[in-house]
Coordinates of C-alpha atoms in Angstrom, one line a residue:
Chain A
M174 CA 99.9 144.6 132.1
R175 CA 96.3 144.2 133.5
A176 CA 95.0 143.6 130.0
F177 CA 97.7 141.0 129.3
R178 CA 96.8 139.2 132.5
R179 CA 93.1 139.2 131.5
V180 CA 93.9 137.8 128.1
V181 CA 96.1 135.0 129.7
I182 CA 93.2 134.1 132.1
V183 CA 90.6 134.1 129.4
I184 CA 92.8 131.9 127.1
G185 CA 93.5 129.6 130.0
L186 CA 89.9 129.2 131.0
A187 CA 88.8 128.7 127.4
G188 CA 91.5 125.9 127.0
L189 CA 90.3 124.3 130.3
I190 CA 86.6 124.3 129.3
G191 CA 87.6 123.0 125.8
A192 CA 89.6 120.2 127.3
I193 CA 86.8 119.2 129.6
A194 CA 84.3 119.2 126.8
R195 CA 86.7 117.2 124.6
L196 CA 87.2 114.6 127.3
R197 CA 83.5 114.3 128.1
G198 CA 82.6 113.7 124.4
K199 CA 79.1 114.3 123.1
G200 CA 76.0 112.3 123.6
G201 CA 76.1 108.6 124.4
V202 CA 74.5 107.4 127.6
P203 CA 75.9 104.2 129.1
P204 CA 73.5 101.3 128.8
T205 CA 71.8 101.0 132.2
S206 CA 70.0 97.8 131.6
G207 CA 70.5 94.7 129.4
G208 CA 73.7 93.4 127.9
W209 CA 75.3 91.7 125.0
R210 CA 74.5 88.1 124.1
E211 CA 76.3 86.1 121.5
L212 CA 74.2 85.3 118.4
E213 CA 73.7 81.5 117.9
A214 CA 73.0 79.3 115.0
P215 CA 70.9 78.5 113.2
E216 CA 68.9 81.8 113.2
F217 CA 71.6 84.1 114.6
R218 CA 68.9 86.2 116.4
Chain B
M95 CA 87.2 70.2 90.3
T96 CA 89.9 72.7 91.1
C97 CA 89.5 76.3 92.4
T98 CA 92.4 78.7 92.6
A99 CA 92.4 82.0 94.5
L100 CA 94.8 84.9 93.9
L101 CA 95.4 87.0 97.1
V102 CA 97.0 90.3 96.4
G103 CA 98.6 91.9 99.5
V104 CA 99.9 89.9 102.5
G105 CA 100.0 92.5 105.1
E106 CA 98.1 92.3 108.4
V107 CA 94.8 91.5 106.8
G108 CA 96.1 89.6 103.8
T109 CA 98.0 87.2 106.0
R110 CA 94.9 86.3 108.0
A111 CA 92.9 86.0 104.7
A112 CA 95.5 83.7 103.3
R113 CA 95.2 81.4 106.3
Q114 CA 91.5 81.3 105.9
L115 CA 91.7 80.6 102.2
V116 CA 94.1 77.8 102.7
D117 CA 91.8 76.3 105.4
T118 CA 88.9 76.3 102.8
P119 CA 88.9 72.6 101.6
A120 CA 87.4 73.3 98.2
L121 CA 90.1 75.8 97.3
T122 CA 92.9 73.8 95.8
R123 CA 95.5 76.6 95.3
V124 CA 96.1 79.9 96.9
L125 CA 98.4 82.2 95.0
L126 CA 100.0 85.0 97.0
A127 CA 101.3 88.3 95.6
D128 CA 102.9 91.2 97.4
E129 CA 105.2 94.1 96.7
D130 CA 107.5 92.7 99.4
E131 CA 108.2 89.3 97.7
E132 CA 110.3 88.0 100.6
R133 CA 107.3 88.5 102.9
A134 CA 105.0 86.7 100.5
V135 CA 107.5 83.8 100.3
R136 CA 107.6 83.6 104.2
V137 CA 103.8 83.6 104.4
A138 CA 103.5 80.9 101.6
D139 CA 106.1 78.7 103.4
A140 CA 104.2 79.0 106.6
L141 CA 100.9 78.0 104.9
G142 CA 102.1 74.8 103.3
D143 CA 101.9 73.2 99.9
K144 CA 98.6 74.8 98.9
A145 CA 100.1 78.3 98.8
A146 CA 102.5 79.6 96.2
V147 CA 103.9 83.0 95.3
V148 CA 103.3 84.6 92.0
P149 CA 105.1 87.8 90.7
F150 CA 101.8 89.7 90.3
R151 CA 101.5 93.5 90.8
P152 CA 98.5 95.8 90.6
G153 CA 98.2 96.7 86.8
H154 CA 99.4 93.2 85.7
A155 CA 97.0 90.8 83.9
I156 CA 95.4 88.2 86.1
P157 CA 97.3 84.9 85.8
A158 CA 95.7 82.1 83.9
D159 CA 93.5 79.6 85.8
V160 CA 92.6 82.0 88.6
D161 CA 89.0 81.6 89.7
V162 CA 88.7 84.4 92.1
V163 CA 90.8 87.4 93.3
A164 CA 91.0 88.8 96.8
C165 CA 92.6 92.2 97.4
A166 CA 94.1 93.2 100.8
L167 CA 96.1 96.2 99.5
P168 CA 96.7 99.7 100.9
T169 CA 94.0 102.2 100.1
G170 CA 93.5 103.0 96.4
L171 CA 95.6 100.2 94.9
D172 CA 92.7 97.8 94.4
H173 CA 91.3 99.7 91.5
A174 CA 94.0 98.4 89.1
V175 CA 93.5 94.8 90.3
V176 CA 89.7 95.0 89.9
T177 CA 90.2 96.4 86.4
A178 CA 92.4 93.5 85.5
A179 CA 89.9 91.1 87.1
L180 CA 87.1 92.5 84.9
E181 CA 89.3 92.1 81.8
A182 CA 89.9 88.5 82.8
R183 CA 86.2 88.0 83.7
V184 CA 87.2 86.8 87.2
P185 CA 85.2 87.7 90.3
C186 CA 87.0 89.9 92.8
A187 CA 86.7 90.9 96.5
S188 CA 88.4 93.9 98.1
C189 CA 88.7 94.9 101.8
D190 CA 89.6 98.5 101.2
D191 CA 87.5 100.6 103.6
D192 CA 88.2 104.1 102.3
H193 CA 85.3 106.0 100.8
D194 CA 87.3 107.4 97.8
A195 CA 88.6 103.9 97.0
H196 CA 85.0 102.6 97.1
E197 CA 83.8 105.3 94.7
A198 CA 86.7 104.5 92.3
V199 CA 85.7 100.9 92.2
R200 CA 82.0 101.6 92.1
A201 CA 82.7 103.6 89.0
L202 CA 83.5 100.3 87.4
D203 CA 80.0 99.0 88.1
R204 CA 78.8 99.3 84.5
N205 CA 81.9 97.5 83.2
A206 CA 81.3 94.7 85.7
R207 CA 77.7 94.3 84.7
T208 CA 78.7 94.2 81.0
A209 CA 81.4 91.6 81.7
G210 CA 79.0 89.6 83.9
V211 CA 81.5 89.8 86.8
T212 CA 80.7 90.1 90.5
V213 CA 82.9 92.5 92.5
A214 CA 82.5 92.8 96.2
V215 CA 83.9 95.9 97.9
G216 CA 84.3 96.8 101.6
C217 CA 84.9 93.2 102.7
G218 CA 86.3 93.9 106.1
L219 CA 85.0 94.5 109.6
A220 CA 83.0 97.7 108.9
P221 CA 82.3 98.0 106.0
G222 CA 81.9 94.3 105.6
L223 CA 80.6 92.2 108.5
A224 CA 78.8 95.2 109.8
D225 CA 76.9 95.5 106.5
V226 CA 75.8 91.9 106.7
L227 CA 74.6 92.5 110.3
V228 CA 72.6 95.6 109.0
R229 CA 70.9 93.4 106.5
H230 CA 70.2 90.8 109.1
A231 CA 68.7 93.4 111.4
A232 CA 66.7 95.0 108.6
A233 CA 65.0 91.7 107.8
T234 CA 63.2 92.0 111.2
F235 CA 61.5 95.2 110.2
E236 CA 58.7 96.0 107.8
R237 CA 60.3 99.4 107.1
V238 CA 63.8 100.6 108.0
D239 CA 64.1 104.2 109.1
E240 CA 67.6 104.7 110.2
I241 CA 70.9 102.8 110.2
R242 CA 74.0 103.7 112.2
V243 CA 77.3 101.8 111.9
A244 CA 80.2 102.5 114.2
R245 CA 83.6 100.9 114.2
T246 CA 86.7 101.2 116.3
G247 CA 89.9 99.3 115.4
W248 CA 92.5 99.1 112.7
A249 CA 94.7 96.4 111.3
G250 CA 98.2 97.4 110.0
P251 CA 99.9 100.8 109.4
A252 CA 98.1 101.2 106.1
C253 CA 94.8 100.8 107.8
V254 CA 95.7 103.3 110.5
A255 CA 96.6 105.8 107.8
A256 CA 93.3 105.2 106.0
V257 CA 91.3 105.7 109.3
R258 CA 93.1 109.0 109.9
H259 CA 92.5 110.2 106.4
E260 CA 88.8 109.2 106.6
R261 CA 88.4 111.0 109.9
R262 CA 90.0 114.2 108.5
A263 CA 88.0 114.2 105.3
T264 CA 84.7 116.0 104.9
A265 CA 82.0 113.7 106.2
R266 CA 78.7 113.0 104.3
A267 CA 75.7 111.1 105.6
W268 CA 72.5 110.0 104.0
H269 CA 69.6 112.1 105.1
E270 CA 66.0 112.2 103.8
D271 CA 66.8 110.8 100.3
G272 CA 70.0 112.8 99.8
W273 CA 73.6 113.3 100.8
R274 CA 74.2 115.9 103.5
E275 CA 77.5 117.3 104.6
E276 CA 78.0 116.7 108.3
H277 CA 79.7 119.1 110.6
P278 CA 80.1 117.2 113.8
H279 CA 81.0 119.1 116.9
G280 CA 83.5 116.8 118.5
E281 CA 83.1 113.1 119.0
T282 CA 80.2 110.9 119.8
L283 CA 80.5 108.3 122.5
V284 CA 79.6 104.8 121.2
W285 CA 79.2 101.7 123.4
F286 CA 80.7 98.6 121.9
P287 CA 80.5 95.1 123.2
D288 CA 82.8 94.2 126.1
P289 CA 85.7 94.4 126.6
I290 CA 86.0 97.4 124.2
G291 CA 83.3 99.4 125.9
A292 CA 82.8 103.1 125.3
R293 CA 84.9 104.8 122.6
D294 CA 84.8 108.3 121.0
C295 CA 83.9 108.1 117.3
R296 CA 83.5 110.7 114.6
V297 CA 81.0 110.8 111.7
V298 CA 82.7 109.8 108.5
T299 CA 81.5 109.0 105.0
G300 CA 83.1 105.6 105.1
G301 CA 81.0 102.8 103.6
A302 CA 77.7 104.7 103.7
S303 CA 77.3 104.7 100.0
L304 CA 77.4 100.8 100.0
L305 CA 74.6 100.9 102.6
V306 CA 72.6 103.4 100.6
D307 CA 72.9 101.1 97.5
A308 CA 71.4 98.2 99.6
F309 CA 68.8 100.3 101.5
P310 CA 67.9 103.3 99.3
R311 CA 64.6 103.9 101.0
T312 CA 66.1 104.4 104.5
R313 CA 65.8 107.9 105.7
R314 CA 69.0 108.2 107.5
I315 CA 72.3 106.4 107.3
R316 CA 75.4 107.3 109.2
V317 CA 78.9 105.8 109.7
L318 CA 81.1 106.6 112.7
L319 CA 84.8 105.8 113.1
G320 CA 87.0 105.7 116.2
E321 CA 90.3 107.4 116.6
P322 CA 93.5 105.3 116.3
P323 CA 96.1 105.9 119.0
R324 CA 98.8 108.4 118.0
R325 CA 101.6 105.9 118.6
A326 CA 100.1 102.8 117.0
R327 CA 103.0 102.3 114.7
L328 CA 105.5 102.5 117.6
R329 CA 103.5 100.2 119.9
R330 CA 103.3 97.6 117.1
R331 CA 107.1 97.7 116.7
F332 CA 107.5 96.7 120.4
G333 CA 105.5 93.5 120.1
D334 CA 101.8 94.4 120.1
D335 CA 100.6 91.6 117.9
G336 CA 97.4 93.2 116.7
Q337 CA 94.7 95.7 117.7
W338 CA 91.4 94.7 119.0
G339 CA 88.5 96.2 117.1
A340 CA 84.8 96.3 117.3
A341 CA 81.8 97.2 115.3
R342 CA 78.3 98.2 116.4
V343 CA 75.2 98.3 114.2
D344 CA 72.0 100.1 115.2
V345 CA 69.0 99.7 113.0
W346 CA 65.7 101.5 113.7
G347 CA 62.5 100.6 112.0
R348 CA 58.8 99.8 112.2
R349 CA 57.2 96.5 112.9
D350 CA 53.8 95.5 114.1
G351 CA 52.8 99.2 114.2
S352 CA 55.6 100.3 116.5
H353 CA 59.0 101.8 116.3
D354 CA 61.8 99.6 117.4
C355 CA 65.6 99.2 117.3
V356 CA 68.0 96.2 116.8
V357 CA 71.6 96.5 118.0
Y358 CA 74.3 94.0 116.8
G359 CA 77.9 94.1 117.7
V360 CA 81.1 92.2 117.2
V361 CA 84.5 92.3 118.9
E362 CA 87.6 90.7 117.3
R363 CA 91.1 91.6 116.3
T364 CA 90.5 93.9 113.4
A365 CA 92.9 92.1 111.0
V366 CA 91.4 88.7 111.9
A367 CA 87.9 89.8 111.3
A368 CA 88.7 91.6 108.1
G369 CA 90.8 88.8 106.8
T370 CA 88.1 86.2 107.6
V371 CA 85.4 88.3 105.9
L372 CA 87.6 88.8 102.9
A373 CA 88.4 85.1 102.6
V374 CA 84.8 83.9 103.1
T375 CA 83.6 86.4 100.5
A376 CA 86.3 85.4 98.0
A377 CA 85.6 81.7 98.6
R378 CA 81.9 82.3 98.0
L379 CA 82.6 84.3 94.8
G380 CA 84.8 81.5 93.6
G381 CA 82.3 78.8 94.4
A382 CA 84.4 77.2 97.1
L383 CA 81.7 77.5 99.7
G384 CA 78.5 76.3 98.1
P385 CA 77.1 77.7 94.9
R386 CA 79.1 80.4 93.3
L387 CA 77.8 83.9 94.4
E388 CA 76.9 85.7 91.2
R389 CA 75.4 89.1 90.9
P390 CA 77.2 91.0 88.2
G391 CA 78.2 94.6 89.2
V392 CA 80.0 96.2 92.1
H393 CA 78.3 95.7 95.5
G394 CA 78.9 95.9 99.2
L395 CA 78.2 92.9 101.3
A396 CA 74.7 94.1 102.5
A397 CA 73.5 93.9 98.9
L398 CA 75.5 90.7 98.1
C399 CA 75.3 88.3 100.9
E400 CA 72.6 86.3 102.6
P401 CA 73.2 87.0 106.3
V402 CA 72.6 83.6 107.9
P403 CA 74.9 81.4 105.7
F404 CA 77.5 84.1 105.9
L405 CA 77.3 84.4 109.7
T406 CA 77.3 80.6 110.0
E407 CA 80.5 80.4 108.1
L408 CA 82.1 83.2 110.1
A409 CA 81.1 81.6 113.4
H410 CA 82.6 78.3 112.2
R411 CA 85.8 80.2 111.7
G412 CA 85.7 81.9 115.1
V413 CA 84.3 85.3 114.3
R414 CA 81.0 85.7 116.2
A415 CA 78.5 88.6 116.5
A416 CA 76.4 89.6 119.5
V417 CA 73.0 91.2 120.0
F418 CA 72.3 93.9 122.6
E419 CA 69.3 93.0 124.7
G420 CA 67.8 95.8 126.8
A421 CA 67.7 99.5 126.5
A422 CA 69.3 100.4 123.2
V423 CA 71.0 103.7 124.0
G424 CA 74.3 105.3 123.1

């Protein structure tokens, strides 16, 4: 019974950690300065 | 002078492309073909006298007097249309964004060169407009080191299926003069222009081969693709009139002795952006927007289009790109 409880706890913890990691994604830091500006004719720079 | 375009497929993207083709003054006729002929008739009726329906199907010979063909078909069906276009010696543009479909059409490159016919593949949001933005950014560098193209967004159900397939398939990226299989651990967060913002994306093969054709000396080329919502089909049924999409292009390179990065982005309804890019490309191949675009072979838009005239035409039709100014991160 104790072994069964341990297995359940381990699987639960693994699932929780996996879900958090999945939600957080990987890499990608929000831009902290600057922003988007529409490109304008004639150079579109 | 008359110019006739044949548009094959009037789904989400095809309908928008049809509108753009009809709104191109130098195109005198737009022929529509779709497996669902009733739908094609409804679209033609809505577009006015310039549009007409023809009983064309993939595998049929291109009708007489057609000057250019545009394909907005579900993945893999454009190969038969391109083959027919080559036989008829008519230029052709396709918006299929699936890697395997690209490879099938790229296999016709030698035939296209022999026939003296220009075929444009990947004429959508990304690949497509994103490739033009890559070329635009690359022109600011003496040497391009790395290219990353990311897209989130999808048009109709066929596009959602293609995105799912692409994200499930084994991904390859261009790395140090060769293809390398990628084994991404989870998703990468990509920051698109507002209001899309941050989205999880996965490395896919996508249109990387088209970028490698255009920039063979670049050390690293990667394509990332966002995940469609699981219930996209159901949501659409309840009145969602189109999904917003976005593309982001990061190009790293060297100029004036230093390493720098240019980031371009675009936000638009995916079907609208893809339809407009497909229509403008087809119009240019047919000579309806300035001189006829001629470069025999099968090419992506980075290799085929001059960015400034292309972006000018897109802006005129309401599809506008943006540049990120500031710290290029993410």
